[in-house]
Short mmCIF file of C-alpha atoms in Angstrom, two decimals:
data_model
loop_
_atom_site.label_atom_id
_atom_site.label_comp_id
_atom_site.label_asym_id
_atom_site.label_seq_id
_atom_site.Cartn_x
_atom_site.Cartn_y
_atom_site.Cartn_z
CA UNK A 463 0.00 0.00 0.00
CA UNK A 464 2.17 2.91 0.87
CA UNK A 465 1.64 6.31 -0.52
CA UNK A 466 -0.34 5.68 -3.20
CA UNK A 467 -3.15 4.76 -0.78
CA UNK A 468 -6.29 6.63 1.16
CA UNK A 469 -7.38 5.30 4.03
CA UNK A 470 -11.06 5.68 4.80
CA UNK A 471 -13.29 3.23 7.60
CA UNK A 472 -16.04 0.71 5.33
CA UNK A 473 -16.49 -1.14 3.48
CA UNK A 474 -16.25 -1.05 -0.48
CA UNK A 475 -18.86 0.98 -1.52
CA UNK A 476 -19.29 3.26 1.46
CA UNK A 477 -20.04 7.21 1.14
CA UNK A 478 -16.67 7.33 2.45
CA UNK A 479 -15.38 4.89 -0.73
CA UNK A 480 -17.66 6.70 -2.62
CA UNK A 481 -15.87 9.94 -1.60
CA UNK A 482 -12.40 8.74 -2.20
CA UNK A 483 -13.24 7.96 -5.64
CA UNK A 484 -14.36 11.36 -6.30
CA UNK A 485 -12.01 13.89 -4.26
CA UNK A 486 -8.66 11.09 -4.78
CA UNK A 487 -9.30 9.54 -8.02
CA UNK A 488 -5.58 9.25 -8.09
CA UNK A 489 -4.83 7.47 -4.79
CA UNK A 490 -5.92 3.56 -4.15
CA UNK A 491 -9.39 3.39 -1.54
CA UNK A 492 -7.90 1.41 0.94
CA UNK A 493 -11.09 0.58 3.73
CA UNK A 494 -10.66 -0.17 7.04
CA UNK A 495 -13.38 -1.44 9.31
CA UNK A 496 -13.07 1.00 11.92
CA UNK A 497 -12.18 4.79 12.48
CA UNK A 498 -9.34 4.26 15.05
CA UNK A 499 -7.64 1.79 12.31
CA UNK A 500 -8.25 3.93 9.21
CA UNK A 501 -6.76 6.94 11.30
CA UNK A 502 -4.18 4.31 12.75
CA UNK A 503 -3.06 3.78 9.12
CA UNK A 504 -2.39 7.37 8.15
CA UNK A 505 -1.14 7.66 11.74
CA UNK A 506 1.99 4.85 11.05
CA UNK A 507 2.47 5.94 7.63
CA UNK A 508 0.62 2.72 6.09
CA UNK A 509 -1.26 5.10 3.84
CA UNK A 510 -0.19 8.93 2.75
CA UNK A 511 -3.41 10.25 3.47
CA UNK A 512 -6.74 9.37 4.74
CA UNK A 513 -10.33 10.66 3.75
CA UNK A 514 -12.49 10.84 7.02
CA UNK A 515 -15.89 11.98 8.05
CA UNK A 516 -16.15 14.34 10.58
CA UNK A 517 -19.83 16.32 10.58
CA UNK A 518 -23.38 15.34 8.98
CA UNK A 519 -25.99 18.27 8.83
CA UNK A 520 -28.53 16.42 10.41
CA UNK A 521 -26.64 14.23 13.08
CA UNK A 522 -23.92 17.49 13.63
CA UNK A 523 -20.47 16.81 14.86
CA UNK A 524 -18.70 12.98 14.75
CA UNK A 525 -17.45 12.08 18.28
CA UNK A 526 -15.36 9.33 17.39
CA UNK A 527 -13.27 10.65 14.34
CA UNK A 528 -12.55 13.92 15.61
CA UNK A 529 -11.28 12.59 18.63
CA UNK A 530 -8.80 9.98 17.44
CA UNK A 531 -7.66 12.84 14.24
CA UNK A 532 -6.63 14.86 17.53
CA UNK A 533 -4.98 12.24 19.65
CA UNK A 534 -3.01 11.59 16.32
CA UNK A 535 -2.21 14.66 16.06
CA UNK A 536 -2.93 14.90 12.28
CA UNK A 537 -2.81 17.32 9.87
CA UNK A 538 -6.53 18.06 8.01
CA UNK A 539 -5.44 19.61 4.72
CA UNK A 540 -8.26 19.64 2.90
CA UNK A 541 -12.17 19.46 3.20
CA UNK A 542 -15.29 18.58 1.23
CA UNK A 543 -18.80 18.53 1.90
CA UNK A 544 -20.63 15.83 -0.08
CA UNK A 545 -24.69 14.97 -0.48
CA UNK A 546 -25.76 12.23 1.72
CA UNK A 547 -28.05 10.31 -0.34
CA UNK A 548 -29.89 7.36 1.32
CA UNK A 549 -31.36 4.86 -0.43
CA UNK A 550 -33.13 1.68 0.93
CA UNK A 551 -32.15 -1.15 -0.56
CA UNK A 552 -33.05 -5.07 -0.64
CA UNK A 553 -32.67 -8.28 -3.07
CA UNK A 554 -34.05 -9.31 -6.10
CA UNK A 555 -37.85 -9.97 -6.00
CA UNK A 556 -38.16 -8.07 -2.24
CA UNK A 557 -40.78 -5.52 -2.17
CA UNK A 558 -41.21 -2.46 0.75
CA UNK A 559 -44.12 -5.08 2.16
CA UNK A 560 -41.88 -7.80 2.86
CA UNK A 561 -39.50 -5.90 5.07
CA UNK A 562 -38.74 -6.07 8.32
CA UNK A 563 -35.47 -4.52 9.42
CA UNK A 564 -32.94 -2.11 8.05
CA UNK A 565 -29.43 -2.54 8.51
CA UNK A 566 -27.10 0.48 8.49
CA UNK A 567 -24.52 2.58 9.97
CA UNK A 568 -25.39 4.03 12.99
CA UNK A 569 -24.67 7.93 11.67
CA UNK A 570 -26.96 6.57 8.12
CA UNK A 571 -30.09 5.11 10.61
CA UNK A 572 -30.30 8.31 12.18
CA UNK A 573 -30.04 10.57 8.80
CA UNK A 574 -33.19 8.17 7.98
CA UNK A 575 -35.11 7.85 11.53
CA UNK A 576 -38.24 9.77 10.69
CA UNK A 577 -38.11 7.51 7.40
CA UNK A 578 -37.48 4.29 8.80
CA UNK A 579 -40.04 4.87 11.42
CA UNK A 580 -42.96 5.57 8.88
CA UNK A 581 -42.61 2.34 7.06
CA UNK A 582 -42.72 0.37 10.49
CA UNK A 583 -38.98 -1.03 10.07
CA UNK A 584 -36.68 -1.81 13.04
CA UNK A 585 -32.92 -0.09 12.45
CA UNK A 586 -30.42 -3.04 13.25
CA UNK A 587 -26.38 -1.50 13.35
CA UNK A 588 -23.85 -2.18 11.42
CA UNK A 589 -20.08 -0.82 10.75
CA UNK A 590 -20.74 0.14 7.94
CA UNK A 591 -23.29 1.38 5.21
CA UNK A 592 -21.97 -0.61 2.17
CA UNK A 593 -21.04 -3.52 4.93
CA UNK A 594 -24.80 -3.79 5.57
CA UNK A 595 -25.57 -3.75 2.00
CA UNK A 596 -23.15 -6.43 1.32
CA UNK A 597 -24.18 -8.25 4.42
CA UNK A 598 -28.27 -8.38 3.37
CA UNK A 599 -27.10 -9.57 -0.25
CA UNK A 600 -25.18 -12.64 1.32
CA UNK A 601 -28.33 -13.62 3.51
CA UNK A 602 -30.60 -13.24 0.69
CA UNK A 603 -33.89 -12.69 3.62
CA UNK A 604 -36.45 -10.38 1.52
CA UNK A 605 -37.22 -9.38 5.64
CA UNK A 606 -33.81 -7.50 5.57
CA UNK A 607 -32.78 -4.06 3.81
CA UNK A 608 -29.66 -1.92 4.10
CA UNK A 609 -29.34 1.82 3.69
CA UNK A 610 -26.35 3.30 2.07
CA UNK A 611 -25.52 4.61 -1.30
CA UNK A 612 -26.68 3.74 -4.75
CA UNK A 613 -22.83 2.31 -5.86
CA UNK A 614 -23.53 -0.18 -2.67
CA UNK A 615 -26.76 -1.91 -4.60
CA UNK A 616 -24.96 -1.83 -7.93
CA UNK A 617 -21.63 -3.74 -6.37
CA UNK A 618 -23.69 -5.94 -4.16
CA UNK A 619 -26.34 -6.52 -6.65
CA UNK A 620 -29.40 -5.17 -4.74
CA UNK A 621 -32.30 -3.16 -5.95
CA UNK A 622 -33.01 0.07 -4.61
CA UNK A 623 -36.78 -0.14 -3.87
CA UNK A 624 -37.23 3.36 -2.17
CA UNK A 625 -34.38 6.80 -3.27
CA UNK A 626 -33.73 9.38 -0.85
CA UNK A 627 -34.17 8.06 2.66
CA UNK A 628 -33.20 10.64 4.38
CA UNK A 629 -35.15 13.23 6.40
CA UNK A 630 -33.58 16.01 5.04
CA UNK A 631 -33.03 17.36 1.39
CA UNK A 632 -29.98 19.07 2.28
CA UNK A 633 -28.01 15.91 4.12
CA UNK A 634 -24.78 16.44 3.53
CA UNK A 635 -20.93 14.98 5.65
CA UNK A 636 -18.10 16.75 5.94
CA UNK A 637 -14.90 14.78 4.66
CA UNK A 638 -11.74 15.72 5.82
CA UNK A 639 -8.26 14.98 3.67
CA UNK A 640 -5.39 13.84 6.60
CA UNK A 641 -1.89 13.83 6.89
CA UNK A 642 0.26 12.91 9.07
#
């Protein structure tokens, strides 16, 4: 990996993959499952730079991320705010009647809560937006649906069956470029 590589926490086809592909078209997405070891990585040099969350219009201010970009004492040398657009997503042949529960990263459930609450689905956690899409795909339930972003249902082969879950037009995350 080396220099060449971002470091960002999901899975492959996160907002935050979703992001590198778009602000570091240049540098490798390298995902980690966690903040502390996608900051970790920047932090020991494994990758040059990483591409982090930090602040979400509707759920404000990240604990976790800020915290450990501080204790690292990294560098934030760049900045981005992207659209956060939800979409609610199941396999083949499932239909908005069949579900049950919506899987999700924590930050993504409550971007959707007012959402997810009108259709009479319980919000189960995950680590990860495109890690819940990718899980719901592998158990193939027609009970189950993941939020996250459209790339997630094209690489895990889902179908979107409702756009825009969130509660707010204007969702949008800050992403943060670090450095060591």
């Amino acid at each position: 990996m080396g220099t060449g590589c971002v470091a960002y926490q999901g899975a492959r086809g996160a907002f935050s993959y979703e992001a590198c592909l778009a602000l570091r078209p240049w540098d490798e997405p390298t995902g980690y499952q966690t903040f502390a070891e996608a900051i970790g990585a920047v932090a020991s040099g494994e990758c040059a730079c990483g591409l982090i969350p930090v602040e979400n219009t509707i759920v404000g201010l990240l604990p976790e991320p800020n915290r450990l970009i501080e204790e690292h004492g990294l560098k934030i040398v760049a900045e981005a705010w992207r659209p956060m657009r939800q979409m609610l997503m199941a396999v083949p042949g499932a239909k908005l009647a069949d579900l049950k529960t919506v899987e999700s990263h924590p930050v993504a459930l409550k971007q959707c809560a007012q959402n997810i609450a009108a259709l009479g689905l319980t919000a189960v956690e995950a680590f990860d937006t495109a890690g819940a899409a990718a899980a719901v795909a592998a158990a193939g339930d027609i009970s189950r649906a993941a939020l996250g972003p459209a790339v997630a249902a094209e690489l895990y082969d889902l179908r979107i069956l409702r756009n825009d879950m969130q509660d707010s037009a204007d969702n949008r995350t800050r992403f943060v470029v670090l450095e060591r």
